[in-house]
Amino acid sequence: MNNVNIKINGIELSVPADYTVLQAARMANIEIPTLCYLEGINKLGACRLCVVEIKGARALQAACVYPVNEGMEVFTNTPAVRRARKANLELILSNHDRSCLSCVRNRNCELQKLAEEFGIEDIPIKGENDPVHEIDDISTSLVRNNNKCVLCRRCVAACENQTVSVISCINRGFDTTVNCAFEKSISEVGCIFCGQCIVSCPTGALTEKTSIPQVINAIDNTEKHVVVQTAPAVRAALGEEFGLPMGTPVTGKMVAALKRLGFDKVFDTDTAADLTIMEEGTEFIERFTKQEKLPLITSCSPGWVKFCEHYYPEFTDNLSTAKSPMEMFAAVIKSYYAEKNNIAKENIYSVAIMPCTSKKYEAARPEHSTDGVQDIDASLTTRELARMIKQAGINFAELPDEEFDDPFGTATGAGVIFGTTGGVMEAAIRTVYEVLENKPLENLEIEPIRGMDGIKEATLTIAGKDVKVAVCHGTKNARYLLEKIKAGEKYDFIEIMACPGGCVNGGGQPIVSAQERAKVDIRAERAKALYAEDRASKIRKSHENPAIKLLYSEYFEKPCSHKAHELLHTHYTKRTKY
Amino acid sequence: MSAKNVPAFNGTKEQEAKLMEIINKHKGTNGALIPVLHEAQEVYGYLPIEVQTMIAEGLDVSLAEVYGVVTFYAQFSLYPKGQYRIAVCLGTACYVKGSGDILDKIKERLGIEVGECTPDGKFSIDATRCIGACGLAPVLTVNDEVYGRLTVDDVDGILDKYMN
């Protein structure tokens, strides 16, 4: 790509010819405010907060969509620009439910930040429809509050990017709202609850459905034995909520915080990830040997599972029947753990901290219950955990590192990398290889399936046979891969995660502003924390985990045994799109 | 515009066959959705959820997108037209002579909004631009019947004529 010479605020720059004015300005460290723009996802010039003066242009232009050209002169901070931006922001604010103090996005809201930066002291105009929209909070996972919506369409674009597209802008002009078709609740359409809309939303219009009060009640109830498990991706991002740099692993501090919050036992979901590998790996070996129901597709990601059920029901037989690590753990806690510690399972309150909003849906699925009691009582997002820590007055950054509780405190590096795209497959290969080859795998780090490419493929030779594997993340890539399979492409084993980048970028993770997301690949940064923890682990293969060996010897006998099938496996439902 | 109180869908097999023909004719071309919606509305008279779902499925676009387009353009209707189609002129002359109040009175009496149809399928209301009868302002039409030089008090009498 050739470069062009332009001037921004008198500064001479040479920038790639396909850049927009916004990209060029950011390259020169000149900040232009944005609201509707979300790098790689939403680019439409709708909010008009990024307007700039361009010499010779008829009117102010939106920097996020205006292409650079040779000799262009741009001014980003003139009286006309400032006036226009401020007027546009005031109009957006005039129709916004400004209950900032009681909003979960307080101090993490792009609109609030803009109001501060623009020096808004008064909002002279009063919008007609504030606040009149009904709040949609009947799903297990998402709450949509259109009174806080600024119509930036970032959520619509994020949903489209997932090829789910259950929300759209409806009506026109002043009556425009973001809604589902026929104003249905998000719980009544083919939403997969991935929560990518939430992490794309600049305001509090989209949030998770919280279970914090229920969890606090359980902790306060002395009759309840409250157990918590934490997913691998949580430790890779929780620190961001407390000002630590992105990609800082905070495993020890997180455990310390959970103990101070009053949880009776703090377990590591990674242990259950190892259990999932044992079950799923065995399932793979069985199917591969018999050459039936291939490719086997992973089922740890509830967003992906729901996507498959709604949009590709013909593939539900390919899904691994092994439950997700969260649900395996939940089943073990209310059976093996309850029996061993002589606690009535009704008195156990089982909490999961997940990077995910779809896990709330998974937790509520009727399949994941025993005698009418859900195996998981509450699934919280990483953000909800951060809120609980802040509310409890815990100084997170200064906490000492503490260890997970036994007997489920030992996890392996294989379990840790579950939190990023490629991790489940890599963990599975480490075990499947050694089981079939009966000798140690030399290089544990399987590079071709790491990284942020949308679809990664590799053919491995295991026990003299070629095993063709694929890894994809984001349901757009899943759709692409499944269409390829329908057209005749053959695979043996596939890992799919619903969120782009896998769980590290899940819909329950800390929200990173659009400005920040344009600068760093949050998926790769957070993944680094997990790969570092894997490298530092003493045990890096699931089948070598002593906790897992103990579970099989004391309870499940062997992978895919009758008992294992009863407690650790599940089934799926074919659903319709509409 | 939102879809409440839409009468039960009773599309025929013939209509569905026609719709499939329309979808197949446009499928694969850029911007197929709007012409398909136009032609579908000609077949059914309106665009209820059943029709929009068939279009979404047929064109492989999401139902939310279809609904977004239908609710964006005023010429698409989520409601069937009534046996008696009331059209109140909101052109400049009629408007300044008080047709807005007449429209409000009709909405109140029938309990529906502009664009909607009564659940019994009898009446629908449209607000139109100038129909060229400014000399008679304010004007409304019921099917082909024209009523002019109206006051709010005339509304009940006109509606009563069609009630039975």
PDB file of N, CA, C and O in Angstrom, chain B residues 92-143:
ATOM      1  N   THR B  92     -51.610  19.975   3.590  1.00  0.00           N
ATOM      2  CA  THR B  92     -51.554  21.268   4.289  1.00  0.00           C
ATOM      3  C   THR B  92     -52.944  21.869   4.508  1.00  0.00           C
ATOM      4  O   THR B  92     -53.300  22.260   5.624  1.00  0.00           O
ATOM      5  N   ALA B  93     -53.753  21.928   3.436  1.00  0.00           N
ATOM      6  CA  ALA B  93     -55.059  22.596   3.545  1.00  0.00           C
ATOM      7  C   ALA B  93     -55.946  21.875   4.562  1.00  0.00           C
ATOM      8  O   ALA B  93     -56.549  22.502   5.440  1.00  0.00           O
ATOM      9  N   CYS B  94     -56.014  20.558   4.440  1.00  0.00           N
ATOM     10  CA  CYS B  94     -56.842  19.787   5.379  1.00  0.00           C
ATOM     11  C   CYS B  94     -56.321  19.927   6.801  1.00  0.00           C
ATOM     12  O   CYS B  94     -57.083  20.038   7.755  1.00  0.00           O
ATOM     13  N   TYR B  95     -54.999  19.913   6.907  1.00  0.00           N
ATOM     14  CA  TYR B  95     -54.414  19.951   8.251  1.00  0.00           C
ATOM     15  C   TYR B  95     -54.755  21.257   8.959  1.00  0.00           C
ATOM     16  O   TYR B  95     -55.177  21.251  10.113  1.00  0.00           O
ATOM     17  N   VAL B  96     -54.617  22.390   8.231  1.00  0.00           N
ATOM     18  CA  VAL B  96     -54.905  23.664   8.894  1.00  0.00           C
ATOM     19  C   VAL B  96     -56.396  23.816   9.173  1.00  0.00           C
ATOM     20  O   VAL B  96     -56.812  24.548  10.058  1.00  0.00           O
ATOM     21  N   LYS B  97     -57.206  23.064   8.432  1.00  0.00           N
ATOM     22  CA  LYS B  97     -58.655  23.103   8.685  1.00  0.00           C
ATOM     23  C   LYS B  97     -59.060  22.075   9.762  1.00  0.00           C
ATOM     24  O   LYS B  97     -60.238  21.830   9.970  1.00  0.00           O
ATOM     25  N   GLY B  98     -58.080  21.420  10.388  1.00  0.00           N
ATOM     26  CA  GLY B  98     -58.418  20.584  11.549  1.00  0.00           C
ATOM     27  C   GLY B  98     -58.514  19.095  11.301  1.00  0.00           C
ATOM     28  O   GLY B  98     -59.119  18.367  12.086  1.00  0.00           O
ATOM     29  N   SER B  99     -57.895  18.574  10.224  1.00  0.00           N
ATOM     30  CA  SER B  99     -58.013  17.130   9.996  1.00  0.00           C
ATOM     31  C   SER B  99     -57.270  16.310  11.052  1.00  0.00           C
ATOM     32  O   SER B  99     -57.585  15.154  11.275  1.00  0.00           O
ATOM     33  N   GLY B 100     -56.292  16.941  11.721  1.00  0.00           N
ATOM     34  CA  GLY B 100     -55.587  16.243  12.796  1.00  0.00           C
ATOM     35  C   GLY B 100     -56.539  15.845  13.914  1.00  0.00           C
ATOM     36  O   GLY B 100     -56.487  14.722  14.432  1.00  0.00           O
ATOM     37  N   ASP B 101     -57.449  16.759  14.259  1.00  0.00           N
ATOM     38  CA  ASP B 101     -58.425  16.453  15.317  1.00  0.00           C
ATOM     39  C   ASP B 101     -59.382  15.354  14.868  1.00  0.00           C
ATOM     40  O   ASP B 101     -59.808  14.515  15.661  1.00  0.00           O
ATOM     41  N   ILE B 102     -59.743  15.392  13.589  1.00  0.00           N
ATOM     42  CA  ILE B 102     -60.646  14.367  13.048  1.00  0.00           C
ATOM     43  C   ILE B 102     -59.971  12.999  13.133  1.00  0.00           C
ATOM     44  O   ILE B 102     -60.575  12.013  13.563  1.00  0.00           O
ATOM     45  N   LEU B 103     -58.705  12.972  12.756  1.00  0.00           N
ATOM     46  CA  LEU B 103     -57.948  11.716  12.835  1.00  0.00           C
ATOM     47  C   LEU B 103     -57.905  11.209  14.278  1.00  0.00           C
ATOM     48  O   LEU B 103     -58.131  10.018  14.539  1.00  0.00           O
ATOM     49  N   ASP B 104     -57.629  12.113  15.219  1.00  0.00           N
ATOM     50  CA  ASP B 104     -57.578  11.707  16.639  1.00  0.00           C
ATOM     51  C   ASP B 104     -58.901  11.105  17.086  1.00  0.00           C
ATOM     52  O   ASP B 104     -58.939  10.103  17.801  1.00  0.00           O
ATOM     53  N   LYS B 105     -59.981  11.719  16.658  1.00  0.00           N
ATOM     54  CA  LYS B 105     -61.317  11.248  17.040  1.00  0.00           C
ATOM     55  C   LYS B 105     -61.564   9.825  16.494  1.00  0.00           C
ATOM     56  O   LYS B 105     -62.088   8.964  17.202  1.00  0.00           O
ATOM     57  N   ILE B 106     -61.140   9.600  15.245  1.00  0.00           N
ATOM     58  CA  ILE B 106     -61.332   8.264  14.644  1.00  0.00           C
ATOM     59  C   ILE B 106     -60.487   7.223  15.389  1.00  0.00           C
ATOM     60  O   ILE B 106     -60.946   6.121  15.693  1.00  0.00           O
ATOM     61  N   LYS B 107     -59.245   7.596  15.696  1.00  0.00           N
ATOM     62  CA  LYS B 107     -58.357   6.681  16.428  1.00  0.00           C
ATOM     63  C   LYS B 107     -58.967   6.309  17.770  1.00  0.00           C
ATOM     64  O   LYS B 107     -58.952   5.148  18.194  1.00  0.00           O
ATOM     65  N   GLU B 108     -59.520   7.313  18.433  1.00  0.00           N
ATOM     66  CA  GLU B 108     -60.101   7.102  19.758  1.00  0.00           C
ATOM     67  C   GLU B 108     -61.323   6.184  19.658  1.00  0.00           C
ATOM     68  O   GLU B 108     -61.470   5.225  20.405  1.00  0.00           O
ATOM     69  N   ARG B 109     -62.182   6.465  18.679  1.00  0.00           N
ATOM     70  CA  ARG B 109     -63.416   5.694  18.534  1.00  0.00           C
ATOM     71  C   ARG B 109     -63.103   4.224  18.195  1.00  0.00           C
ATOM     72  O   ARG B 109     -63.718   3.308  18.721  1.00  0.00           O
ATOM     73  N   LEU B 110     -62.111   4.007  17.326  1.00  0.00           N
ATOM     74  CA  LEU B 110     -61.821   2.637  16.885  1.00  0.00           C
ATOM     75  C   LEU B 110     -60.780   1.938  17.767  1.00  0.00           C
ATOM     76  O   LEU B 110     -60.599   0.723  17.693  1.00  0.00           O
ATOM     77  N   GLY B 111     -60.067   2.713  18.571  1.00  0.00           N
ATOM     78  CA  GLY B 111     -59.061   2.124  19.464  1.00  0.00           C
ATOM     79  C   GLY B 111     -57.834   1.601  18.739  1.00  0.00           C
ATOM     80  O   GLY B 111     -57.173   0.672  19.207  1.00  0.00           O
ATOM     81  N   ILE B 112     -57.537   2.138  17.596  1.00  0.00           N
ATOM     82  CA  ILE B 112     -56.321   1.719  16.873  1.00  0.00           C
ATOM     83  C   ILE B 112     -55.541   2.944  16.429  1.00  0.00           C
ATOM     84  O   ILE B 112     -56.057   4.058  16.423  1.00  0.00           O
ATOM     85  N   GLU B 113     -54.287   2.709  16.057  1.00  0.00           N
ATOM     86  CA  GLU B 113     -53.414   3.779  15.588  1.00  0.00           C
ATOM     87  C   GLU B 113     -53.403   3.811  14.061  1.00  0.00           C
ATOM     88  O   GLU B 113     -53.880   2.879  13.404  1.00  0.00           O
ATOM     89  N   VAL B 114     -52.814   4.873  13.534  1.00  0.00           N
ATOM     90  CA  VAL B 114     -52.629   4.968  12.079  1.00  0.00           C
ATOM     91  C   VAL B 114     -51.804   3.767  11.610  1.00  0.00           C
ATOM     92  O   VAL B 114     -50.823   3.401  12.245  1.00  0.00           O
ATOM     93  N   GLY B 115     -52.231   3.146  10.510  1.00  0.00           N
ATOM     94  CA  GLY B 115     -51.513   1.992   9.980  1.00  0.00           C
ATOM     95  C   GLY B 115     -52.092   0.683  10.485  1.00  0.00           C
ATOM     96  O   GLY B 115     -51.812  -0.375   9.939  1.00  0.00           O
ATOM     97  N   GLU B 116     -52.898   0.733  11.546  1.00  0.00           N
ATOM     98  CA  GLU B 116     -53.419  -0.495  12.132  1.00  0.00           C
ATOM     99  C   GLU B 116     -54.813  -0.824  11.600  1.00  0.00           C
ATOM    100  O   GLU B 116     -55.439  -0.025  10.904  1.00  0.00           O
ATOM    101  N   CYS B 117     -55.262  -2.018  11.984  1.00  0.00           N
ATOM    102  CA  CYS B 117     -56.567  -2.506  11.557  1.00  0.00           C
ATOM    103  C   CYS B 117     -57.293  -3.008  12.797  1.00  0.00           C
ATOM    104  O   CYS B 117     -56.671  -3.592  13.681  1.00  0.00           O
ATOM    105  N   THR B 118     -58.589  -2.780  12.876  1.00  0.00           N
ATOM    106  CA  THR B 118     -59.316  -3.287  14.044  1.00  0.00           C
ATOM    107  C   THR B 118     -59.261  -4.817  14.045  1.00  0.00           C
ATOM    108  O   THR B 118     -59.216  -5.434  12.972  1.00  0.00           O
ATOM    109  N   PRO B 119     -59.261  -5.439  15.243  1.00  0.00           N
ATOM    110  CA  PRO B 119     -59.111  -6.901  15.306  1.00  0.00           C
ATOM    111  C   PRO B 119     -60.188  -7.656  14.521  1.00  0.00           C
ATOM    112  O   PRO B 119     -59.946  -8.762  14.044  1.00  0.00           O
ATOM    113  N   ASP B 120     -61.366  -7.053  14.341  1.00  0.00           N
ATOM    114  CA  ASP B 120     -62.406  -7.745  13.566  1.00  0.00           C
ATOM    115  C   ASP B 120     -62.202  -7.572  12.058  1.00  0.00           C
ATOM    116  O   ASP B 120     -62.982  -8.093  11.260  1.00  0.00           O
ATOM    117  N   GLY B 121     -61.144  -6.849  11.679  1.00  0.00           N
ATOM    118  CA  GLY B 121     -60.837  -6.706  10.256  1.00  0.00           C
ATOM    119  C   GLY B 121     -61.722  -5.705   9.526  1.00  0.00           C
ATOM    120  O   GLY B 121     -61.662  -5.584   8.304  1.00  0.00           O
ATOM    121  N   LYS B 122     -62.534  -4.965  10.275  1.00  0.00           N
ATOM    122  CA  LYS B 122     -63.506  -4.090   9.618  1.00  0.00           C
ATOM    123  C   LYS B 122     -62.900  -2.760   9.150  1.00  0.00           C
ATOM    124  O   LYS B 122     -63.091  -2.344   8.009  1.00  0.00           O
ATOM    125  N   PHE B 123     -62.184  -2.090  10.057  1.00  0.00           N
ATOM    126  CA  PHE B 123     -61.665  -0.759   9.723  1.00  0.00           C
ATOM    127  C   PHE B 123     -60.141  -0.715   9.792  1.00  0.00           C
ATOM    128  O   PHE B 123     -59.536  -1.324  10.681  1.00  0.00           O
ATOM    129  N   SER B 124     -59.552   0.044   8.885  1.00  0.00           N
ATOM    130  CA  SER B 124     -58.146   0.394   9.044  1.00  0.00           C
ATOM    131  C   SER B 124     -58.022   1.896   8.813  1.00  0.00           C
ATOM    132  O   SER B 124     -58.854   2.493   8.139  1.00  0.00           O
ATOM    133  N   ILE B 125     -57.001   2.467   9.428  1.00  0.00           N
ATOM    134  CA  ILE B 125     -56.815   3.922   9.278  1.00  0.00           C
ATOM    135  C   ILE B 125     -55.478   4.194   8.598  1.00  0.00           C
ATOM    136  O   ILE B 125     -54.449   3.630   8.974  1.00  0.00           O
ATOM    137  N   ASP B 126     -55.514   5.076   7.612  1.00  0.00           N
ATOM    138  CA  ASP B 126     -54.276   5.597   7.039  1.00  0.00           C
ATOM    139  C   ASP B 126     -54.311   7.107   7.110  1.00  0.00           C
ATOM    140  O   ASP B 126     -55.377   7.720   7.045  1.00  0.00           O
ATOM    141  N   ALA B 127     -53.138   7.706   7.249  1.00  0.00           N
ATOM    142  CA  ALA B 127     -53.033   9.159   7.139  1.00  0.00           C
ATOM    143  C   ALA B 127     -52.385   9.411   5.787  1.00  0.00           C
ATOM    144  O   ALA B 127     -51.343   8.837   5.491  1.00  0.00           O
ATOM    145  N   THR B 128     -53.003  10.220   4.957  1.00  0.00           N
ATOM    146  CA  THR B 128     -52.463  10.397   3.610  1.00  0.00           C
ATOM    147  C   THR B 128     -51.913  11.806   3.415  1.00  0.00           C
ATOM    148  O   THR B 128     -52.196  12.711   4.203  1.00  0.00           O
ATOM    149  N   ARG B 129     -51.138  11.940   2.362  1.00  0.00           N
ATOM    150  CA  ARG B 129     -50.745  13.279   1.924  1.00  0.00           C
ATOM    151  C   ARG B 129     -51.917  13.856   1.145  1.00  0.00           C
ATOM    152  O   ARG B 129     -52.963  13.235   1.033  1.00  0.00           O
ATOM    153  N   CYS B 130     -51.721  15.046   0.553  1.00  0.00           N
ATOM    154  CA  CYS B 130     -52.801  15.743  -0.141  1.00  0.00           C
ATOM    155  C   CYS B 130     -53.448  14.852  -1.193  1.00  0.00           C
ATOM    156  O   CYS B 130     -52.765  14.250  -2.025  1.00  0.00           O
ATOM    157  N   ILE B 131     -54.764  14.723  -1.136  1.00  0.00           N
ATOM    158  CA  ILE B 131     -55.439  13.903  -2.137  1.00  0.00           C
ATOM    159  C   ILE B 131     -56.049  14.765  -3.240  1.00  0.00           C
ATOM    160  O   ILE B 131     -56.777  14.280  -4.098  1.00  0.00           O
ATOM    161  N   GLY B 132     -55.783  16.064  -3.197  1.00  0.00           N
ATOM    162  CA  GLY B 132     -56.200  16.949  -4.289  1.00  0.00           C
ATOM    163  C   GLY B 132     -57.631  17.442  -4.197  1.00  0.00           C
ATOM    164  O   GLY B 132     -58.215  17.872  -5.182  1.00  0.00           O
ATOM    165  N   ALA B 133     -58.204  17.333  -3.002  1.00  0.00           N
ATOM    166  CA  ALA B 133     -59.579  17.822  -2.837  1.00  0.00           C
ATOM    167  C   ALA B 133     -59.589  18.965  -1.837  1.00  0.00           C
ATOM    168  O   ALA B 133     -60.465  19.055  -0.974  1.00  0.00           O
ATOM    169  N   CYS B 134     -58.623  19.874  -1.987  1.00  0.00           N
ATOM    170  CA  CYS B 134     -58.423  20.928  -0.995  1.00  0.00           C
ATOM    171  C   CYS B 134     -59.661  21.811  -0.846  1.00  0.00           C
ATOM    172  O   CYS B 134     -59.918  22.354   0.229  1.00  0.00           O
ATOM    173  N   GLY B 135     -60.436  21.932  -1.918  1.00  0.00           N
ATOM    174  CA  GLY B 135     -61.643  22.753  -1.859  1.00  0.00           C
ATOM    175  C   GLY B 135     -62.637  22.222  -0.842  1.00  0.00           C
ATOM    176  O   GLY B 135     -63.487  22.954  -0.348  1.00  0.00           O
ATOM    177  N   LEU B 136     -62.529  20.923  -0.549  1.00  0.00           N
ATOM    178  CA  LEU B 136     -63.468  20.298   0.390  1.00  0.00           C
ATOM    179  C   LEU B 136     -62.866  20.147   1.787  1.00  0.00           C
ATOM    180  O   LEU B 136     -63.428  19.489   2.641  1.00  0.00           O
ATOM    181  N   ALA B 137     -61.698  20.715   2.004  1.00  0.00           N
ATOM    182  CA  ALA B 137     -60.955  20.482   3.259  1.00  0.00           C
ATOM    183  C   ALA B 137     -61.796  20.812   4.497  1.00  0.00           C
ATOM    184  O   ALA B 137     -62.572  21.767   4.456  1.00  0.00           O
ATOM    185  N   PRO B 138     -61.640  20.033   5.574  1.00  0.00           N
ATOM    186  CA  PRO B 138     -60.849  18.796   5.673  1.00  0.00           C
ATOM    187  C   PRO B 138     -61.600  17.577   5.125  1.00  0.00           C
ATOM    188  O   PRO B 138     -62.805  17.484   5.282  1.00  0.00           O
ATOM    189  N   VAL B 139     -60.814  16.649   4.537  1.00  0.00           N
ATOM    190  CA  VAL B 139     -61.401  15.549   3.785  1.00  0.00           C
ATOM    191  C   VAL B 139     -60.969  14.201   4.349  1.00  0.00           C
ATOM    192  O   VAL B 139     -59.832  14.058   4.792  1.00  0.00           O
ATOM    193  N   LEU B 140     -61.896  13.235   4.328  1.00  0.00           N
ATOM    194  CA  LEU B 140     -61.473  11.850   4.514  1.00  0.00           C
ATOM    195  C   LEU B 140     -62.185  10.985   3.496  1.00  0.00           C
ATOM    196  O   LEU B 140     -63.228  11.375   2.952  1.00  0.00           O
ATOM    197  N   THR B 141     -61.605   9.806   3.235  1.00  0.00           N
ATOM    198  CA  THR B 141     -62.283   8.872   2.343  1.00  0.00           C
ATOM    199  C   THR B 141     -62.462   7.553   3.074  1.00  0.00           C
ATOM    200  O   THR B 141     -61.650   7.184   3.930  1.00  0.00           O
ATOM    201  N   VAL B 142     -63.572   6.871   2.750  1.00  0.00           N
ATOM    202  CA  VAL B 142     -63.765   5.498   3.215  1.00  0.00           C
ATOM    203  C   VAL B 142     -63.937   4.677   1.942  1.00  0.00           C
ATOM    204  O   VAL B 142     -64.915   4.889   1.206  1.00  0.00           O
ATOM    205  N   ASN B 143     -62.972   3.800   1.673  1.00  0.00           N
ATOM    206  CA  ASN B 143     -62.867   3.148   0.364  1.00  0.00           C
ATOM    207  C   ASN B 143     -62.972   4.224  -0.730  1.00  0.00           C
ATOM    208  O   ASN B 143     -62.159   5.139  -0.730  1.00  0.00           O
TER     209      ASN B 143
END
